[in-house]
XYZ file of C-alpha atoms in Angstrom:
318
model
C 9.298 67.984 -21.885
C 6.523 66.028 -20.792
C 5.613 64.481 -23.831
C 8.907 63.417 -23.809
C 8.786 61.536 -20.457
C 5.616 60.021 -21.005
C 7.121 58.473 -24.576
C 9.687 57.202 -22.386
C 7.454 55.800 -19.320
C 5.323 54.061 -22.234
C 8.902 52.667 -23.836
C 9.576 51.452 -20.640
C 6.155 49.507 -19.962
C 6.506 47.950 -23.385
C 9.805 46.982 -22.498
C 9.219 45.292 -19.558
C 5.986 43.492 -21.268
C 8.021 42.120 -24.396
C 10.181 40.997 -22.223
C 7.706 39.001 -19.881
C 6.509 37.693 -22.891
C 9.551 36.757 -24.512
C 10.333 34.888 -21.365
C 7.427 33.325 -21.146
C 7.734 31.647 -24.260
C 11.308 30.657 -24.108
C 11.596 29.549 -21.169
C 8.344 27.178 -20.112
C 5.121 27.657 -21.718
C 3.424 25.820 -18.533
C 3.636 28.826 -16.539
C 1.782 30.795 -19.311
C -0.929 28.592 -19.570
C -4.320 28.153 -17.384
C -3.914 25.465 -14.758
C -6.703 22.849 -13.877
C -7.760 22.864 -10.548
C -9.008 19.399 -9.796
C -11.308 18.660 -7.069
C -10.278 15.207 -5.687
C -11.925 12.984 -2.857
C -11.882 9.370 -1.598
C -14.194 6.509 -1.395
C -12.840 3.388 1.250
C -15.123 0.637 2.302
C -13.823 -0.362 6.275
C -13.233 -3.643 6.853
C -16.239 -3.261 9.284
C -18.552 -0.532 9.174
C -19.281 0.133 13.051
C -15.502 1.288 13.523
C -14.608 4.836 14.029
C -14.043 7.413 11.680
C -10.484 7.654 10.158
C -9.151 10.661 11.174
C -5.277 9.653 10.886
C -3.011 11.826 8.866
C -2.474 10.222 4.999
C -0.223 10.803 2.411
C -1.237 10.529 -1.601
C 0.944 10.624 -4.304
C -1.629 11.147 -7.413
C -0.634 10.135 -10.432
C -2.525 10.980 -14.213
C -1.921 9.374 -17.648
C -3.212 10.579 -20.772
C -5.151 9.152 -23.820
C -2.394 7.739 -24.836
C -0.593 6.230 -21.316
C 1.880 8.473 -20.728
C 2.183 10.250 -17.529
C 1.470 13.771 -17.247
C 0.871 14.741 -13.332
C 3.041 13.399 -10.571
C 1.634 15.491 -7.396
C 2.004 15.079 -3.533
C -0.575 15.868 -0.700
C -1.831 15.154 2.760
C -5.062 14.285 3.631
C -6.809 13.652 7.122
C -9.128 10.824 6.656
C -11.224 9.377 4.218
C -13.772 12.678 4.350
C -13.971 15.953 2.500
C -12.479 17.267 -0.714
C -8.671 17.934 -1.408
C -8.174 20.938 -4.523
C -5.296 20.965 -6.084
C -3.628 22.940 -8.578
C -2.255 21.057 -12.030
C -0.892 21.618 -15.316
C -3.330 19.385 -16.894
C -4.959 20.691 -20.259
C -9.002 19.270 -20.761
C -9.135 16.227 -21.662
C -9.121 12.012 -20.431
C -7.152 10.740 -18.387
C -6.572 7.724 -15.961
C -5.475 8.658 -12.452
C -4.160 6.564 -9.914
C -3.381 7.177 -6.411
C -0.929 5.168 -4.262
C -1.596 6.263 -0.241
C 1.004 6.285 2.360
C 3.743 4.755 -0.348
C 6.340 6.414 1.893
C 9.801 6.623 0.065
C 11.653 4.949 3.227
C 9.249 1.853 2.339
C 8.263 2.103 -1.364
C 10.121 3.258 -5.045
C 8.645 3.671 -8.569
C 12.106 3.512 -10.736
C 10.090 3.967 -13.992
C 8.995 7.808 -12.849
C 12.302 8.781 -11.027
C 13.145 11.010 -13.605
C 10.071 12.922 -14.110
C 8.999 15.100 -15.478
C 11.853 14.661 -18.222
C 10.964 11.346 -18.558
C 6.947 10.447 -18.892
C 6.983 6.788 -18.774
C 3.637 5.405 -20.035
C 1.329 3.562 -17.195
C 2.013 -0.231 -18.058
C 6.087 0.337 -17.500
C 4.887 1.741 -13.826
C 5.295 -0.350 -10.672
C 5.530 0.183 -7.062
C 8.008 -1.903 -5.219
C 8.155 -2.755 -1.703
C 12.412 -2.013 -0.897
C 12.831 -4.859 0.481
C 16.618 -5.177 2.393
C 19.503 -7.094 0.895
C 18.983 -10.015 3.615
C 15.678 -10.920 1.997
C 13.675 -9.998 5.686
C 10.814 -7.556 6.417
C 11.523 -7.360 10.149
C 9.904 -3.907 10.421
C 6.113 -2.000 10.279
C 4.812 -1.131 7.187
C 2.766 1.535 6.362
C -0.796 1.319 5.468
C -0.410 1.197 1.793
C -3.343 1.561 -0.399
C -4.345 1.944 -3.958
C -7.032 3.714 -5.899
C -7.882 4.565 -9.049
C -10.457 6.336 -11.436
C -10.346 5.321 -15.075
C -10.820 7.318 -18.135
C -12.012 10.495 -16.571
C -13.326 13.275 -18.401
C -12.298 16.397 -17.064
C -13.939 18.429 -19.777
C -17.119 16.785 -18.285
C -15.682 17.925 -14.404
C -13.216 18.290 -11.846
C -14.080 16.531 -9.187
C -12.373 13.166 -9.069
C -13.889 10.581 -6.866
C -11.373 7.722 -6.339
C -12.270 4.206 -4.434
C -9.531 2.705 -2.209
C -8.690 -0.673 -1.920
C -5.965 -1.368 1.349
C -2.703 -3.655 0.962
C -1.258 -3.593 4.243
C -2.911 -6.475 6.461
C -2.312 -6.598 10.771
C -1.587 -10.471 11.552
C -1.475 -11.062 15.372
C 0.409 -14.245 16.498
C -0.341 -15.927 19.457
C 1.695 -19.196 20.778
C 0.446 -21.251 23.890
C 1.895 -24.074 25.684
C 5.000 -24.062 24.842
C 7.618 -25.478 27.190
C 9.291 -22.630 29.414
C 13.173 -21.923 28.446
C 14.924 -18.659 27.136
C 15.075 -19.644 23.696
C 13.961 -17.258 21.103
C 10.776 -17.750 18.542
C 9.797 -16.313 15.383
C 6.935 -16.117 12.801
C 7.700 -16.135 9.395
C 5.765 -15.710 6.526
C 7.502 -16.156 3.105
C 5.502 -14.536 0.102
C 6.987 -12.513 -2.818
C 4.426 -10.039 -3.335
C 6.506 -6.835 -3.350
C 5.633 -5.333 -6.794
C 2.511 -4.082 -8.177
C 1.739 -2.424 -11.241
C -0.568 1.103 -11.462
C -4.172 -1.163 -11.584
C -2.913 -3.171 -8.433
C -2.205 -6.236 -9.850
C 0.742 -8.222 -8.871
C 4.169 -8.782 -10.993
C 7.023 -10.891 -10.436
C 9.135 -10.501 -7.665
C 11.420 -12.748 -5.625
C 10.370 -14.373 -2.747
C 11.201 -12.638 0.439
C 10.550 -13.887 4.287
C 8.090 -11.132 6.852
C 9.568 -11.905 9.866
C 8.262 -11.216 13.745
C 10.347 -12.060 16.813
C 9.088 -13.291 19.927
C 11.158 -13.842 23.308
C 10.906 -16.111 25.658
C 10.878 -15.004 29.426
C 12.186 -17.009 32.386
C 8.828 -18.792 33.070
C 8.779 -21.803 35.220
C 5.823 -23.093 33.366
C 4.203 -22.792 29.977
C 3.704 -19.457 28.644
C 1.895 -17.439 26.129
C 4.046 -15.631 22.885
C 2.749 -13.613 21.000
C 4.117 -10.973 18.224
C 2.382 -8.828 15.233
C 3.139 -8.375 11.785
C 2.088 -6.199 8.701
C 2.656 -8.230 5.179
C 1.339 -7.055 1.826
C -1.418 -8.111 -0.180
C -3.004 -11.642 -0.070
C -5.555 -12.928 -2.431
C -7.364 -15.986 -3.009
C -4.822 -17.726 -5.652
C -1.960 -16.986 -3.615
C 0.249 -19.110 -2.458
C 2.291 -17.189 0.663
C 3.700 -20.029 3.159
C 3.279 -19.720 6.795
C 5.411 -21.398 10.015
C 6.955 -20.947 13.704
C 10.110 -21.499 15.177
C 12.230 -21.690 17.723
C 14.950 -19.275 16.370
C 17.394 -20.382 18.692
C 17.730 -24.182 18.051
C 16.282 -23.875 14.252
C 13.731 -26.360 14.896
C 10.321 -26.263 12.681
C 7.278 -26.255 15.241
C 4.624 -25.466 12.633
C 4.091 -26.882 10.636
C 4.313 -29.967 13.202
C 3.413 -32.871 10.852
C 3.593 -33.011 6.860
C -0.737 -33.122 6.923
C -0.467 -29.454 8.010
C -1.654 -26.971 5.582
C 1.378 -24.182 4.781
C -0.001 -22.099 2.259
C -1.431 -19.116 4.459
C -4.487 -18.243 2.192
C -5.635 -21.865 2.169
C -5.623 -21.944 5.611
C -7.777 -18.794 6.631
C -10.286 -20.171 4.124
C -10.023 -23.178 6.104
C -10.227 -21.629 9.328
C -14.105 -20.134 7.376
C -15.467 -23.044 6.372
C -14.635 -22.822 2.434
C -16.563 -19.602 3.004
C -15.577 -16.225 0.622
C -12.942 -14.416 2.035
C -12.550 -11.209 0.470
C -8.915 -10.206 1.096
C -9.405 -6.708 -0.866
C -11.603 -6.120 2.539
C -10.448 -7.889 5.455
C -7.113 -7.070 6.463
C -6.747 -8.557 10.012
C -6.005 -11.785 10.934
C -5.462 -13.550 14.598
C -3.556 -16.477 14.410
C -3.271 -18.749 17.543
C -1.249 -21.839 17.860
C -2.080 -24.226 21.058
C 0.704 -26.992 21.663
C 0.063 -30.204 23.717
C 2.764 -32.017 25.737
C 3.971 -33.618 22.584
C 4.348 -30.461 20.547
C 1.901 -31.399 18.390
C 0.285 -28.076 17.231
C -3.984 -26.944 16.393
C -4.598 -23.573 14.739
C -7.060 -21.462 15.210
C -7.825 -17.931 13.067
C -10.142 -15.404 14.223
C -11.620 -17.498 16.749
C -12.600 -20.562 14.324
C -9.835 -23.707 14.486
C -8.779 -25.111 11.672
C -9.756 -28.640 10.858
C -7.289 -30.573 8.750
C -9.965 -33.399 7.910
C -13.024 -31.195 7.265
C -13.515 -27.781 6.072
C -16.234 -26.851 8.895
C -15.614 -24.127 11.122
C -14.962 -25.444 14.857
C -15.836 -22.611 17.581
């Protein structure tokens, strides 16, 4: 008799093991395998490096493509800062790949159509872009997050796991400042019309219809000249783009910068203006101050980051 019920105890262990097994391989083979536990980090150079440490809240969506492009890891996270060491847990087998992180691309803000059927689809890397969901009216009236992209090219991991990937911010802070202006209760606004919405996985810029950033200011009931001012997030500048800047009053559609055809438009050309013809590097510096001082006449002088902007010379005026 107990022979008997130890045959069956060990017919019942088998049992239950073939059958693991069996499901195992029928079902998904991923949850058989080893998993790679990656060891990934952050490098981002501050626009200045005497500001405090980051210590905000940041969300990474890390992406990794294979030898051959395709995409084989689409995995969420938080991180706190720009210090420390995140592990994660991944299905990746040992081998090369090219990972790419996009930070804070919140889905309210942001959409990648090529990967929003994965994993059943594995698009390869050069059909990936991130587009800014931009309303049906053509404005970007609200905050956007502080988007930023890194990535870490053909990475070894049968070399290591720990992934170190540099950052390079899109978002830029543009304060607006107007002075003199007559006082009534008409409304203002700045605009800034660029079309860089799209962006493939190295950063770069694609096509994309032009769209309009747009910041409101409001007049008060002032019984002189008063101050406006308003702030605004756009994406990514750079030094061959052509993104147009002006002011208006909103209420009476009338142009006040640019106040004369001589006035320089094209936002890029005039911060380098504003710096003397001096480098601007627009992959670091990400805020701007823009004042606008009107005389009696309306006429209009510009000044960015404390420099004005001279429309005959190129030299910075303090």
């Amino acid at each position: 008799m107990k022979n008997i019920r130890r045959y069956i105890h060990i017919a019942g262990v088998l049992l239950i093991c073939c059958t693991l097994l069996s499901s195992c391989i029928a079902e998904d083979l991923s949850e058989c395998g080893s998993r790679t536990r990656l060891k990934v980090s952050f490098m981002f150079e501050a626009e200045t490096e005497t500001g405090p440490a980051d210590t905000q809240t940041h969300h990474v969506t890390l992406y990794a493509f294979c030898e051959q492009g395709y995409c084989q890891l689409v995995h969420e996270f938080d991180i706190k800062g720009f210090e420390g060491e995140t592990e994660i847990d991944t299905d990746l087998e040992k081998g090369t790949y090219d990972f790419v992180a996009w930070v804070n691309a919140e889905k309210e803000y942001f959409k990648v159509p090529a990967l929003a059927d994965y994993p059943n689809t594995k698009p390869q890397k050069d059909a990936c872009m991130l587009l800014l969901d931009v309303p049906t009216s053509d404005e970007v009236r609200f905050r956007l997050p502080r988007l930023m992209h890194g990535a870490a090219f053909a990475f070894d991991l049968t070399v290591t796991d720990v992934v170190r990937i540099p950052l390079v911010q899109n978002t830029n802070y543009i304060t607006f400042t107007a002075e003199g202006l007559p006082a009534t209760t008409d409304t203002y606004e700045f605009e800034i019309r660029d079309n860089n919405g799209a962006y493939n996985f190295d950063n770069g810029f694609e096509a994309w219809s032009p769209f309009r950033y747009i910041s409101d200011a409001a007049a008060g009931n002032a019984k002189s000249s008063r101050t406006l001012s308003a702030e605004m997030t756009t994406l990514r500048l750079g030094t061959n783009r052509t993104p147009t800047f002006m002011f208006r009053n909103a209420t009476t559609g009338k142009t006040l910068y640019p106040s004369s055809s001589e006035q320089e438009t094209n936002l890029v050309k005039l911060i380098q203006k504003a710096y003397g013809g001096k480098t601007v590097d627009f992959d670091r510096k990400h805020t701007f101050d823009i004042r606008l001082k009107f005389d009696m006449n309306l006429g209009v002088t510009v000044s960015i980051d404390g420099w004005e902007v001279n429309e005959g010379d190129s030299g910075l005026v303090p």
